Tab-separated table of C-alpha atoms in Angstrom:
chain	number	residue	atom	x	y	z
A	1	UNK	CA	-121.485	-244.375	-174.905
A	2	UNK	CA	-123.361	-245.470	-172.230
A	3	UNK	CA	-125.996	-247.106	-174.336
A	4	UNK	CA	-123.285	-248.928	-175.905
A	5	UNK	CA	-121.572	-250.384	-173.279
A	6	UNK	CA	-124.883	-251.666	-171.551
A	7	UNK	CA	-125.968	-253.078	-174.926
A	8	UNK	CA	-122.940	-254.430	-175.678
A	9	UNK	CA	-122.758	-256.586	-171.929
A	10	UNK	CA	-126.448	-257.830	-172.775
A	11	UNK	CA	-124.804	-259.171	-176.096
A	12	UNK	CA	-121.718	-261.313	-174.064
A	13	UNK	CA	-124.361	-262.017	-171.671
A	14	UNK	CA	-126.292	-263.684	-174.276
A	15	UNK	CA	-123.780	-265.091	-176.270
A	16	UNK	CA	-122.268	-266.457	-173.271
A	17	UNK	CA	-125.727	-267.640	-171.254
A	18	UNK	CA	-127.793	-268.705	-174.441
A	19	UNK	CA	-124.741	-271.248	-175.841
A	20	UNK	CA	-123.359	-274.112	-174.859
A	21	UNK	CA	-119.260	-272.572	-174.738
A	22	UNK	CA	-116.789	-275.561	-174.394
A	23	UNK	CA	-113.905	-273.677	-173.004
A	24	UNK	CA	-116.562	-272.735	-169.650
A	25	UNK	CA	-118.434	-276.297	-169.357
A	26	UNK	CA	-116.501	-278.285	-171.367
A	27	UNK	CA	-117.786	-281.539	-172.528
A	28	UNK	CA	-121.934	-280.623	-172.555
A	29	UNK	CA	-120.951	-278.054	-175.285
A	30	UNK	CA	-119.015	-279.624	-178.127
A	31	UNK	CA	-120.898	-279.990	-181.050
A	32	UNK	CA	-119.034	-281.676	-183.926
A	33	UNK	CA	-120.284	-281.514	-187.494
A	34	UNK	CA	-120.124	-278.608	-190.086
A	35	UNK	CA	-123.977	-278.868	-190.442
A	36	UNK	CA	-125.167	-276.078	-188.484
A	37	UNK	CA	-122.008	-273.309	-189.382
A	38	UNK	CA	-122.885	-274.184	-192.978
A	39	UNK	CA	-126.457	-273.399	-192.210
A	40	UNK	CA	-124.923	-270.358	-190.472
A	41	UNK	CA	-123.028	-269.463	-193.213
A	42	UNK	CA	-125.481	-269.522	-195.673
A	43	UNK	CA	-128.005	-267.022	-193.330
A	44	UNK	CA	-125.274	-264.267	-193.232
A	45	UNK	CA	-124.364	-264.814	-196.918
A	46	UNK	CA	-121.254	-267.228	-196.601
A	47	UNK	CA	-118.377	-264.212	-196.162
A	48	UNK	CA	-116.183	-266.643	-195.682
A	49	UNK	CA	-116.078	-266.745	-199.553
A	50	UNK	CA	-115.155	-263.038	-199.936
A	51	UNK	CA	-111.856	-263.286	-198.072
A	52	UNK	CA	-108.515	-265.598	-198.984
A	53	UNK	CA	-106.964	-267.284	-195.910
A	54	UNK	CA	-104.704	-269.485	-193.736
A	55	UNK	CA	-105.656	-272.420	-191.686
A	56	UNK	CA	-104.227	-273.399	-188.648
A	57	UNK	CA	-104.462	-276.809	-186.719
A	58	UNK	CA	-102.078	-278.087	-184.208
A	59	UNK	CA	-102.372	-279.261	-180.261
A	60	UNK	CA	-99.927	-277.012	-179.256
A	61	UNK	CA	-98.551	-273.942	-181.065
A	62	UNK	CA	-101.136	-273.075	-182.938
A	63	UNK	CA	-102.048	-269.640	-180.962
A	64	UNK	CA	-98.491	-268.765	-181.391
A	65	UNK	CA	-98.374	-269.591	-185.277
A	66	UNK	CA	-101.137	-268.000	-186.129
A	67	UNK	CA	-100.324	-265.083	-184.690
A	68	UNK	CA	-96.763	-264.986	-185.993
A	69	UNK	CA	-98.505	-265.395	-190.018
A	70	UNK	CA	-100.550	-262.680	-189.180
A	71	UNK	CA	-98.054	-260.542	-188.027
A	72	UNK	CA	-95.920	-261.056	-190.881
A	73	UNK	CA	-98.469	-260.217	-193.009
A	74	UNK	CA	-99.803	-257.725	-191.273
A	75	UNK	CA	-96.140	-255.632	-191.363
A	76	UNK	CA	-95.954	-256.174	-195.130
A	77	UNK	CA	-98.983	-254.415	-195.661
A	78	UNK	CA	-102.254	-256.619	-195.832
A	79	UNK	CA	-105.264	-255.551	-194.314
A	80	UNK	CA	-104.751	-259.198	-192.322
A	81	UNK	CA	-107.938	-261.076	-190.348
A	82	UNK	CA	-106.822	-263.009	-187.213
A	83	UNK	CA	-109.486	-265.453	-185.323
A	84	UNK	CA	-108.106	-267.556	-182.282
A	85	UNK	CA	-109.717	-268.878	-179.285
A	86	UNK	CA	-110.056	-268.464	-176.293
A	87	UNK	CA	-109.802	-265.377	-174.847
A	88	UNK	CA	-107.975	-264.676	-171.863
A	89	UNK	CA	-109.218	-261.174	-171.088
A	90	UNK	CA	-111.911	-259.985	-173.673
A	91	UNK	CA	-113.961	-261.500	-175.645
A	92	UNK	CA	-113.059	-259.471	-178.777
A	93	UNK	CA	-109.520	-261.002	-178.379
A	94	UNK	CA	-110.565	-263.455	-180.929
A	95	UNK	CA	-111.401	-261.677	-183.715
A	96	UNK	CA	-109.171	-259.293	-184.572
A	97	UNK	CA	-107.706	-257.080	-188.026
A	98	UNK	CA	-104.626	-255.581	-188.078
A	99	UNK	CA	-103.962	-256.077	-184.005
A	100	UNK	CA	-107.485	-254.227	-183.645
A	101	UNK	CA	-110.092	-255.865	-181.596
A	102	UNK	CA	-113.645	-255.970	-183.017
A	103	UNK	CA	-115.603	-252.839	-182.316
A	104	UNK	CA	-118.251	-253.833	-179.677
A	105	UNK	CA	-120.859	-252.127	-181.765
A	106	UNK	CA	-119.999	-254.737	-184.319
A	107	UNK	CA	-120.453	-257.643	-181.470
A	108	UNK	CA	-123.785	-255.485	-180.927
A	109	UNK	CA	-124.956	-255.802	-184.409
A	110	UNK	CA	-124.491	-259.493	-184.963
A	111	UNK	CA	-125.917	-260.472	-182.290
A	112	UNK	CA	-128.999	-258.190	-183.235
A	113	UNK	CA	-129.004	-259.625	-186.411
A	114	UNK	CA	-128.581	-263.234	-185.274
A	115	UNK	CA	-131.809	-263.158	-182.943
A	116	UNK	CA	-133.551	-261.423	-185.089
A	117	UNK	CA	-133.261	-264.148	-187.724
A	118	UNK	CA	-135.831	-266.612	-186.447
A	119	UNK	CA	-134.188	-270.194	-187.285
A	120	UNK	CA	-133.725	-273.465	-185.629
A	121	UNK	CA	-130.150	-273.888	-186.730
A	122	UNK	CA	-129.181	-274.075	-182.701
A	123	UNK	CA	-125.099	-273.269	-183.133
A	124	UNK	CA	-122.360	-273.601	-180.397
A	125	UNK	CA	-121.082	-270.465	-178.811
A	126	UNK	CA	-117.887	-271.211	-181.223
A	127	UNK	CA	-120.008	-271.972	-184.395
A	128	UNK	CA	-121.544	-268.416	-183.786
A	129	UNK	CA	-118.937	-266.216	-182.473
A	130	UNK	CA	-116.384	-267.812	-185.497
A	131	UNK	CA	-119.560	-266.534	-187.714
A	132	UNK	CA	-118.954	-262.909	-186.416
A	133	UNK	CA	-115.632	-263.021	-186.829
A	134	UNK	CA	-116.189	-264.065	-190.582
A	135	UNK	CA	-119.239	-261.331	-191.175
A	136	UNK	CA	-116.745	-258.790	-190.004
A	137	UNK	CA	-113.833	-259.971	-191.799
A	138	UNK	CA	-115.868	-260.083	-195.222
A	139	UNK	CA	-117.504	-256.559	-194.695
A	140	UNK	CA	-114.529	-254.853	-193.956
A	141	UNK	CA	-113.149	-256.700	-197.164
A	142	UNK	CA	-109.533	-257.740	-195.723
A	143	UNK	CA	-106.678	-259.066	-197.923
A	144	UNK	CA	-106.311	-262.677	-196.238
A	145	UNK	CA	-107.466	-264.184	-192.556
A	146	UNK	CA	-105.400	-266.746	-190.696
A	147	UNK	CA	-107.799	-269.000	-188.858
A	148	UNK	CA	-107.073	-270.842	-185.961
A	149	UNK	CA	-108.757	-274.455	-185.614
A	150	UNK	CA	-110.963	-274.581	-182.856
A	151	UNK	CA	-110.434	-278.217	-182.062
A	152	UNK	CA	-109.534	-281.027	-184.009
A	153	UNK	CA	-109.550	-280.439	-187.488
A	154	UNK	CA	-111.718	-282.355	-189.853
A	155	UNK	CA	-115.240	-281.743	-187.805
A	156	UNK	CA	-114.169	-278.469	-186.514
A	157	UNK	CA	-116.458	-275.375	-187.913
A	158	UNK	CA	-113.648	-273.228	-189.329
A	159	UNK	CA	-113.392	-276.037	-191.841
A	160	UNK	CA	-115.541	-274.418	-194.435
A	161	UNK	CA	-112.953	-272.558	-195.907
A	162	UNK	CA	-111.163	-273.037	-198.610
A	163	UNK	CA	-107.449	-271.797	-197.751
A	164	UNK	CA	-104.613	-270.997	-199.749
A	165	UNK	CA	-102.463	-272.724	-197.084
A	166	UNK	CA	-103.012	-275.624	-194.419
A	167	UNK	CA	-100.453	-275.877	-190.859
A	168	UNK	CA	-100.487	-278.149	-188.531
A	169	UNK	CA	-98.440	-277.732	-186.078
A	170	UNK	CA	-98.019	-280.580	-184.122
A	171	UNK	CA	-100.019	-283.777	-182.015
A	172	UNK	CA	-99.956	-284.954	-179.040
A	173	UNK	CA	-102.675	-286.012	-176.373
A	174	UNK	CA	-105.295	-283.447	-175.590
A	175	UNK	CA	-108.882	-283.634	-175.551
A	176	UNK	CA	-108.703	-287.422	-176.431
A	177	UNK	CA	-112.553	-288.062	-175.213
A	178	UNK	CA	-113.454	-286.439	-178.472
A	179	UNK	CA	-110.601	-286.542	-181.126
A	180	UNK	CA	-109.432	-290.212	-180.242
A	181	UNK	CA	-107.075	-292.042	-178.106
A	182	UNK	CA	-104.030	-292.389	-179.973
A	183	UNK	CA	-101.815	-290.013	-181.885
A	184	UNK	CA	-102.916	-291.736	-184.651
A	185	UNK	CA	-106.235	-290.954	-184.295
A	186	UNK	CA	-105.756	-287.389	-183.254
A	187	UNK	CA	-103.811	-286.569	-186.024
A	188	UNK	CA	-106.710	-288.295	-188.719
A	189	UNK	CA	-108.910	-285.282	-187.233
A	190	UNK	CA	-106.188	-282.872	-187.522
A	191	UNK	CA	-105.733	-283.834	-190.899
A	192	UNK	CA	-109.011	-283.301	-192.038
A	193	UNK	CA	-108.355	-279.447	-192.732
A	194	UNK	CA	-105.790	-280.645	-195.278
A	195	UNK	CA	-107.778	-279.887	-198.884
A	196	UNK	CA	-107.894	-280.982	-202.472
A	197	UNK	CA	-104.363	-279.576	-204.533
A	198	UNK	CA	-103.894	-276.773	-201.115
A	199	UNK	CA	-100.049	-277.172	-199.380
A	200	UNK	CA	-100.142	-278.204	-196.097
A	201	UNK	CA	-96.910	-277.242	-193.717
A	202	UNK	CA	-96.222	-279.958	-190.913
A	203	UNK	CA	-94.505	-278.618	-187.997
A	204	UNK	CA	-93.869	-281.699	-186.308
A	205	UNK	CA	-94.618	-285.281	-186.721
A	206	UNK	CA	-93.702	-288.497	-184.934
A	207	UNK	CA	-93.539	-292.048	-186.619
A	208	UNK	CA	-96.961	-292.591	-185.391
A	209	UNK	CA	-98.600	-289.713	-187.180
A	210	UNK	CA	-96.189	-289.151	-190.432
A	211	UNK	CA	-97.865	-291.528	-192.798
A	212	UNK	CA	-101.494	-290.380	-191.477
A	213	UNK	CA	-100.146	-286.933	-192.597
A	214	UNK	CA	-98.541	-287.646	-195.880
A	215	UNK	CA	-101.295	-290.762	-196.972
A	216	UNK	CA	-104.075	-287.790	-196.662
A	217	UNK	CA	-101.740	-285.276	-198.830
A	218	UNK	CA	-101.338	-287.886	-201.351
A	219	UNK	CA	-105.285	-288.902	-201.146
A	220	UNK	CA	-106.146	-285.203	-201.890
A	221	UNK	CA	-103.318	-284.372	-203.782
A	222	UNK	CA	-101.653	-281.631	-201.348
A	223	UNK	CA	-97.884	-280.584	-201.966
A	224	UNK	CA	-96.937	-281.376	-198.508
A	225	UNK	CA	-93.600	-279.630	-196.772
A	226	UNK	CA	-92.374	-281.365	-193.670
A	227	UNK	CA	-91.406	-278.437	-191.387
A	228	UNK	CA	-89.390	-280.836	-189.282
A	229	UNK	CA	-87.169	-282.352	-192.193
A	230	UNK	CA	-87.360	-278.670	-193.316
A	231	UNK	CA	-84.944	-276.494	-191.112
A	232	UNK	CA	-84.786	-272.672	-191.550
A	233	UNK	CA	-83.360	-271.638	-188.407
A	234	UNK	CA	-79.584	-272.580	-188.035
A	235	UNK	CA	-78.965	-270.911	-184.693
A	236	UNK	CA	-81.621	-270.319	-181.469
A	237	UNK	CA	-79.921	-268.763	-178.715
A	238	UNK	CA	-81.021	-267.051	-175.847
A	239	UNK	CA	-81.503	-263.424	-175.758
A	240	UNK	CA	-80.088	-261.515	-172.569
A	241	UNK	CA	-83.130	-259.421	-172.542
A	242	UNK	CA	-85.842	-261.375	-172.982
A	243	UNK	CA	-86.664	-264.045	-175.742
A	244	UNK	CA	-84.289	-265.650	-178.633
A	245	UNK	CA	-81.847	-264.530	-180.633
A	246	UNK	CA	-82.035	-266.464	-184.451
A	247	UNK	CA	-80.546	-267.125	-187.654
A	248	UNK	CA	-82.162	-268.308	-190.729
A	249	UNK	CA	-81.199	-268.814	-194.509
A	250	UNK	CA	-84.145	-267.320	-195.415
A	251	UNK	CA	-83.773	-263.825	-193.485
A	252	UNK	CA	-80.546	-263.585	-191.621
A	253	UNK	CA	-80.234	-262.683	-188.111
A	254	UNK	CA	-83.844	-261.867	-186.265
A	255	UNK	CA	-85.014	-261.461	-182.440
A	256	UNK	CA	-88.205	-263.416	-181.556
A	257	UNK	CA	-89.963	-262.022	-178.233
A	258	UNK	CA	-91.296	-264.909	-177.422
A	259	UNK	CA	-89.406	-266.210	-174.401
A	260	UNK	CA	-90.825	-270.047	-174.710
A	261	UNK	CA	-88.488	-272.377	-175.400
A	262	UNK	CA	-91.338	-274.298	-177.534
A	263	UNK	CA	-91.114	-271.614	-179.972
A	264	UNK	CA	-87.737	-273.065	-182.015
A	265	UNK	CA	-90.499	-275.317	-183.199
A	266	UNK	CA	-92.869	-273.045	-184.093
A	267	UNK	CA	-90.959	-270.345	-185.898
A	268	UNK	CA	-89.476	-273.060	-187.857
A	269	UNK	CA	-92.816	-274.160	-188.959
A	270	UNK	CA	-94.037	-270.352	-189.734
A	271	UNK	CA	-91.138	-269.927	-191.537
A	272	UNK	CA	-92.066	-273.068	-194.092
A	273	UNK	CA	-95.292	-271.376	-194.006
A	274	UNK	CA	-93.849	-267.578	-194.803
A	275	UNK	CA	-91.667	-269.114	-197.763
A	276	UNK	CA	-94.545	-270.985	-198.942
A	277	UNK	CA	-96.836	-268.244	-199.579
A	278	UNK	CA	-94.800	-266.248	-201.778
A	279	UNK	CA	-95.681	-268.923	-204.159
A	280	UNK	CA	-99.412	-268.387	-203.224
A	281	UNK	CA	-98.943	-265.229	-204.647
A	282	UNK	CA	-98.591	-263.235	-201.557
A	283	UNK	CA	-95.661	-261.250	-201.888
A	284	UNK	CA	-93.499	-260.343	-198.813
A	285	UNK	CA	-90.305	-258.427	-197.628
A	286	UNK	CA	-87.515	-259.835	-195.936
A	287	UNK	CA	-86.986	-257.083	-193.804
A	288	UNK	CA	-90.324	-256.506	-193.531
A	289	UNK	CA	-91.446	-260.410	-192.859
A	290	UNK	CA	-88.606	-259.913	-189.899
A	291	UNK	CA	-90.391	-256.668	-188.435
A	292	UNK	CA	-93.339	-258.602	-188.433
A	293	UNK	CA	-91.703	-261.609	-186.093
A	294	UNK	CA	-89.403	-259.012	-183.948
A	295	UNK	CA	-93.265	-257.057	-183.481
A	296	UNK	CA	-95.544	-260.043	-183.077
A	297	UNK	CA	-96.677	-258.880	-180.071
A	298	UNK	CA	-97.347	-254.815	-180.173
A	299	UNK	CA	-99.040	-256.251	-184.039
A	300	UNK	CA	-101.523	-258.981	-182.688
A	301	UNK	CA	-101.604	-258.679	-179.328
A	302	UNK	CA	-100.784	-261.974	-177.981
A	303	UNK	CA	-100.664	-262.979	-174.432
A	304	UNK	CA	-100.059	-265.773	-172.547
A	305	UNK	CA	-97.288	-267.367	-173.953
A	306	UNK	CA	-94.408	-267.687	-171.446
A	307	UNK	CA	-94.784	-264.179	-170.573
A	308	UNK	CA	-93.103	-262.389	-167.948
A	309	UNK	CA	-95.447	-260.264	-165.549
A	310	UNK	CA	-92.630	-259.330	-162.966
A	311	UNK	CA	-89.292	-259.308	-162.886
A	312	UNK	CA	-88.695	-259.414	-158.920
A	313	UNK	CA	-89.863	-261.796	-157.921
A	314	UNK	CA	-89.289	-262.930	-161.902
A	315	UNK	CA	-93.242	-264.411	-162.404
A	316	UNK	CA	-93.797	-265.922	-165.504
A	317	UNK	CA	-97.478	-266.794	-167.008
A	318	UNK	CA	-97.775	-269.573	-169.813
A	319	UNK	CA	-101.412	-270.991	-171.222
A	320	UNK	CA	-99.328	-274.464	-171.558
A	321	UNK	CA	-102.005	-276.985	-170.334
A	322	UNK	CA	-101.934	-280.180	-171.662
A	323	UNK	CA	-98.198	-282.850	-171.039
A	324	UNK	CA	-96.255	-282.055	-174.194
A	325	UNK	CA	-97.107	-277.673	-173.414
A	326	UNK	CA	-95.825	-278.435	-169.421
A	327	UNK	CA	-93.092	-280.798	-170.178
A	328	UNK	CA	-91.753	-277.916	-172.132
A	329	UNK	CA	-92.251	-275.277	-169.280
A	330	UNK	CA	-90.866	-277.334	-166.906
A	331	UNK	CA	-87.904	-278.124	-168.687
A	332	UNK	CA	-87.404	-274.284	-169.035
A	333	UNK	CA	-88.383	-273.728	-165.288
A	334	UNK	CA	-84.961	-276.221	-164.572
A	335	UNK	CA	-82.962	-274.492	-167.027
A	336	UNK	CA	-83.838	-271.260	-165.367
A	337	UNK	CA	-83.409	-272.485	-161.766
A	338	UNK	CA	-79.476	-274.026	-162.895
A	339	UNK	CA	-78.538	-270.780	-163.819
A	340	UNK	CA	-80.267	-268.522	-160.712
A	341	UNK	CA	-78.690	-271.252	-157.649
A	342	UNK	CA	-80.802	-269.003	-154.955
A	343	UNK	CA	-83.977	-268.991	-156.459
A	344	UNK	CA	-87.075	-271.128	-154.892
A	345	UNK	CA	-89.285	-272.105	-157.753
A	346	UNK	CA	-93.431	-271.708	-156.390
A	347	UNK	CA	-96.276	-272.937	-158.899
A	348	UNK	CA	-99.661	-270.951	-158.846
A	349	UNK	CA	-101.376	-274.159	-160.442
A	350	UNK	CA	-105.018	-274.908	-161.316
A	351	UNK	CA	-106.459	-277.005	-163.740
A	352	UNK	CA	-109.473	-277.900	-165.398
A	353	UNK	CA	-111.719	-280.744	-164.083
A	354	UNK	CA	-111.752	-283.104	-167.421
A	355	UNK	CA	-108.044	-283.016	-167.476
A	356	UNK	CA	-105.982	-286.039	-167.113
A	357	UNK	CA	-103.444	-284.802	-163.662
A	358	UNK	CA	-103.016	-288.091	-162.541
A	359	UNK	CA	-100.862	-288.331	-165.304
A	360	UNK	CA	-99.264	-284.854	-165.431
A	361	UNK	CA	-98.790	-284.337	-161.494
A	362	UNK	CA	-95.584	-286.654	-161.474
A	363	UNK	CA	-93.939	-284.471	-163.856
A	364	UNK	CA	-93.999	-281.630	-161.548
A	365	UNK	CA	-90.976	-280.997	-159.484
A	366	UNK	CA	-91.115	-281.821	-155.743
A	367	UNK	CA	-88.652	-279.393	-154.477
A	368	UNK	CA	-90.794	-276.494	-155.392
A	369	UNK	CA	-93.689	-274.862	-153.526
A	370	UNK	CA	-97.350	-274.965	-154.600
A	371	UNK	CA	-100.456	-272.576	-154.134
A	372	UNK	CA	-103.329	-274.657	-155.520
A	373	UNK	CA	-105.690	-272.670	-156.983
A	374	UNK	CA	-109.170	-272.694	-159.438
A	375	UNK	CA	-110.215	-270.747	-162.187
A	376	UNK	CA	-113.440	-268.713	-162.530
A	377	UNK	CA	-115.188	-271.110	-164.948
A	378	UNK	CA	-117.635	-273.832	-163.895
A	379	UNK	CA	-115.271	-276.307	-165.396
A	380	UNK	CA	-112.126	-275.683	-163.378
A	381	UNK	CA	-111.318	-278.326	-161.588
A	382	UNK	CA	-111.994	-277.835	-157.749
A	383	UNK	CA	-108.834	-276.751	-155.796
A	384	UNK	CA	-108.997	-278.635	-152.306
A	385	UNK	CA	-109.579	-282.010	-155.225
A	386	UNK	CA	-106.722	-280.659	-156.535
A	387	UNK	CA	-104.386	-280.357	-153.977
A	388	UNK	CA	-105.611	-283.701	-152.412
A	389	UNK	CA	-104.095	-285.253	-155.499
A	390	UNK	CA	-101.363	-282.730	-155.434
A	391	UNK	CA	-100.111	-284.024	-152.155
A	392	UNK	CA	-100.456	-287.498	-152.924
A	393	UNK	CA	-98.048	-286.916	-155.307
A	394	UNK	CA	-95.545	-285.698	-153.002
A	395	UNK	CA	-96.012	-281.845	-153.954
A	396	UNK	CA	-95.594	-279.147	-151.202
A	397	UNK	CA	-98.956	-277.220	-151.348
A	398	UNK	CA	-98.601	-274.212	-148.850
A	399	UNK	CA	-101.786	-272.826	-149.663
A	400	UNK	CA	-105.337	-273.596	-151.574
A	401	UNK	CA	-107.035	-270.323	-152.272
A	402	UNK	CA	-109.513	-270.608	-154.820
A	403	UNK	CA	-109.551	-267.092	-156.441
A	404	UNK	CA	-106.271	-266.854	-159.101
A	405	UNK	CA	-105.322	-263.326	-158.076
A	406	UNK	CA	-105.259	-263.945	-154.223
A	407	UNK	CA	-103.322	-267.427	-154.893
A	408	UNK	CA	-100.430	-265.247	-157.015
A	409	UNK	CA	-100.425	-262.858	-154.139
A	410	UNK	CA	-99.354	-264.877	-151.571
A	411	UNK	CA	-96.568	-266.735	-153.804
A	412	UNK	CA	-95.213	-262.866	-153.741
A	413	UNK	CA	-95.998	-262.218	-150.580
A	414	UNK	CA	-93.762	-265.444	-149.586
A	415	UNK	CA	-90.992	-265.181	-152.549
A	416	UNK	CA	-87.041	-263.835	-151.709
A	417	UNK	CA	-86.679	-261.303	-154.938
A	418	UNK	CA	-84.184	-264.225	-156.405
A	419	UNK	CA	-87.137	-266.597	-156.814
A	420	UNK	CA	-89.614	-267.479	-159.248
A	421	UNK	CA	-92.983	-267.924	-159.691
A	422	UNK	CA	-94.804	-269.769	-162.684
A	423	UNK	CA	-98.894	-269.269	-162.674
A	424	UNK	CA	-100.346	-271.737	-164.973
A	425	UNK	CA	-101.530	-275.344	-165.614
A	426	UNK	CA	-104.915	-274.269	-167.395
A	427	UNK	CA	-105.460	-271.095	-170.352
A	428	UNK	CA	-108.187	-270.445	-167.590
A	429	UNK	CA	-105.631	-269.919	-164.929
A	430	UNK	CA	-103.873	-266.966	-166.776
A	431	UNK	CA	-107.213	-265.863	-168.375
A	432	UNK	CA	-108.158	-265.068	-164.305
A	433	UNK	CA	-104.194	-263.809	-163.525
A	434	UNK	CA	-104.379	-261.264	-166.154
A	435	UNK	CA	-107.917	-259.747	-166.037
């Protein structure tokens, strides 16, 4: 066991030291171009032919879809493949079947194999890692995969497959330095996973990026269904517990655990997705497609996503990073302070350096209180920068403490139990809150 744990760090360490990651040094690592994973993909026999799947593009939602398609399919009986990115604990959070994490000897193996290979193909830490997730997928011979995009769309490596079904959630500004700086042009990228005679489900669209969407569909000739213009949920109300509370024509009355108020979007665009693959040939259950929702998270194992760690003081994590993702949360955060009059909202807030704050500070309210803090990755922005700018925009930063954990700490350590605490502004953030 031993053995296997020791060989198993020397593969991360590898994998992690040997390739340029873009989630850890962000702009030095990105690598567009299918190129080298096709080169990849021929050296480990292209499995991504051996599986069927679902592709998944989007700015925001996209972690949350996916994982919602897989756990509907998962709960109706398919042996179902699930790649995301990144991971907020482990690194086998990515590549997952049936909820399961890959087996680290299987992280062992490829990476073995990989080295062993002898080639100048020189991939991206994504380009190889999504190649893992594919050589698993294929040898364990799994009934369907939902694949999340990386980034972008049309240049991003998981856009060698072929799927039965194309999503895209939604655009809006994020990583603009390499997918373009207008909707317009983000949602061209995004675009590119839509293929030749393949439906394509649009979660959300706005007058700037409709036409790109539909002139592509018609260019490649893609049924297209227009989530947005496409409602299946006729009621979204709050659950007491935790969560919502919905009803659909397509399955009646449902609970969704996820507690972000983002997700009415988002189930309404899995549902177009859901009722679209029946006619893909994959057959599902009602009840069975509602098990799957109602158990999204005990199926996949999702994290992250406006998820409560505490109830006193009530501390709430969310991965939410770029404006559209926080003008959400904060909305919720003021919905949530109207109804609890004696609560003191504090933000345990980091970012990364190659985000855009200037422009997402003023959004943040300036009654609350802040403990500025900075992620574990060489990319996070540095926290005294951050709470310069913090200040200058009229925040109340009681503390800068650099590690996550210490930072959340003393938001408890200074809450009333009525108040509450949101830890977030970078995936990073959370990655460092929950380890």
């Amino acid at each position: 066991m031993e053995n296997i744990e020791e060989k198993y760090k020397e593969s991360l360490e590898y994998l992690f030291a040997q390739l340029p990651m873009f989630s850890r040094v962000g702009a030095a690592a990105y690598k567009p171009g299918l190129e080298r994973t096709e080169a990849l993909d021929d050296l480990f026999g292209n499995p991504h032919r051996k599986f069927r799947s679902i592709h998944v593009a989007g700015t925001n939602g996209k972690g949350s879809t996916s994982h919602l398609l897989a756990s509907v399919l998962q709960a109706n009986g398919y042996k179902t493949a699930l790649y995301t990115s990144p991971h907020l604990v482990d690194f086998r959070e990515r590549i997952r079947i049936n909820g399961q994490m890959i087996p680290k000897e299987k992280v062992i193996d490829f990476t073995e194999r990989w080295r062993a290979s002898e080639n100048d193909i020189n991939p991206s830490f994504f380009e190889l890692t999504m190649m893992m997730a594919f050589d698993w997928f294929a040898a364990e011979n799994v009934d369907i995969a939902v694949i999340e995009v990386g980034m972008g769309g049309r240049l991003d490596s998981t856009n060698i497959i072929t799927p039965l079904l194309s999503v895209i959630t939604n655009i809006s500004f994020d990583h603009t330095q390499f997918l373009g700086d207008t909707l317009a042009k983000i949602a061209s990228e995004k675009a590119g996973i839509i293929k030749q005679e393949i439906p394509v489900v649009i979660g959300e669209a706005v007058p700037e990026t409709e036409d790109v969407f539909r002139n592509k569909a018609k260019e490649v000739n893609a049924p297209i269904i227009e989530a947005y213009n496409n409602s299946l949920v006729s009621s979204f109300d709050e659950d007491p517990e935790w969560g919502w509370v919905i009803e659909s024509p397509i399955l009646g009355k449902f609970n969704l655990p996820l507690a972000g108020e983002y997700q009415r979007k988002n189930i309404n665009t899995a549902l177009n997705a859901i009722d679209l693959l029946s006619e893909a040939g994959i057959e599902l259950d009602k009840d069975k497609i509602k098990d799957g929702i109602e158990n999204v998270v005990t199926n996949t194992g999702l994290m992250g996503r406006w998820m409560r760690v505490a109830t006193t003081p009530l501390t709430i994590c969310d991965t939410g990073h770029n404006e559209a993702g926080l003008r959400y949360n904060l909305h919720q955060l003021s919905l949530l302070l109207e109804k609890r009059k004696e609560s003191k909202l504090r933000f345990v807030l980091g970012f990364v350096s190659d985000k855009d704050v200037d422009h997402i500070l003023p959004l943040f309210p300036k009654d609350a209180v802040y403990y500025i803090t900075q992620a574990s990755i060489p990319r996070a922005m540095n926290a005294d920068e951050l709470a310069t700018k913090c200040r200058a925009n009229g925040l109340n930063v009681a503390a800068v403490i650099p590690d996550v954990k210490t930072a959340a700490n003393k938001a408890t350590k200074d809450s009333a139990p009525a108040d509450i605490i949101y830890i977030g502004g970078s995936t990073f953030v959370v990655a460092d809150y929950l380890a």
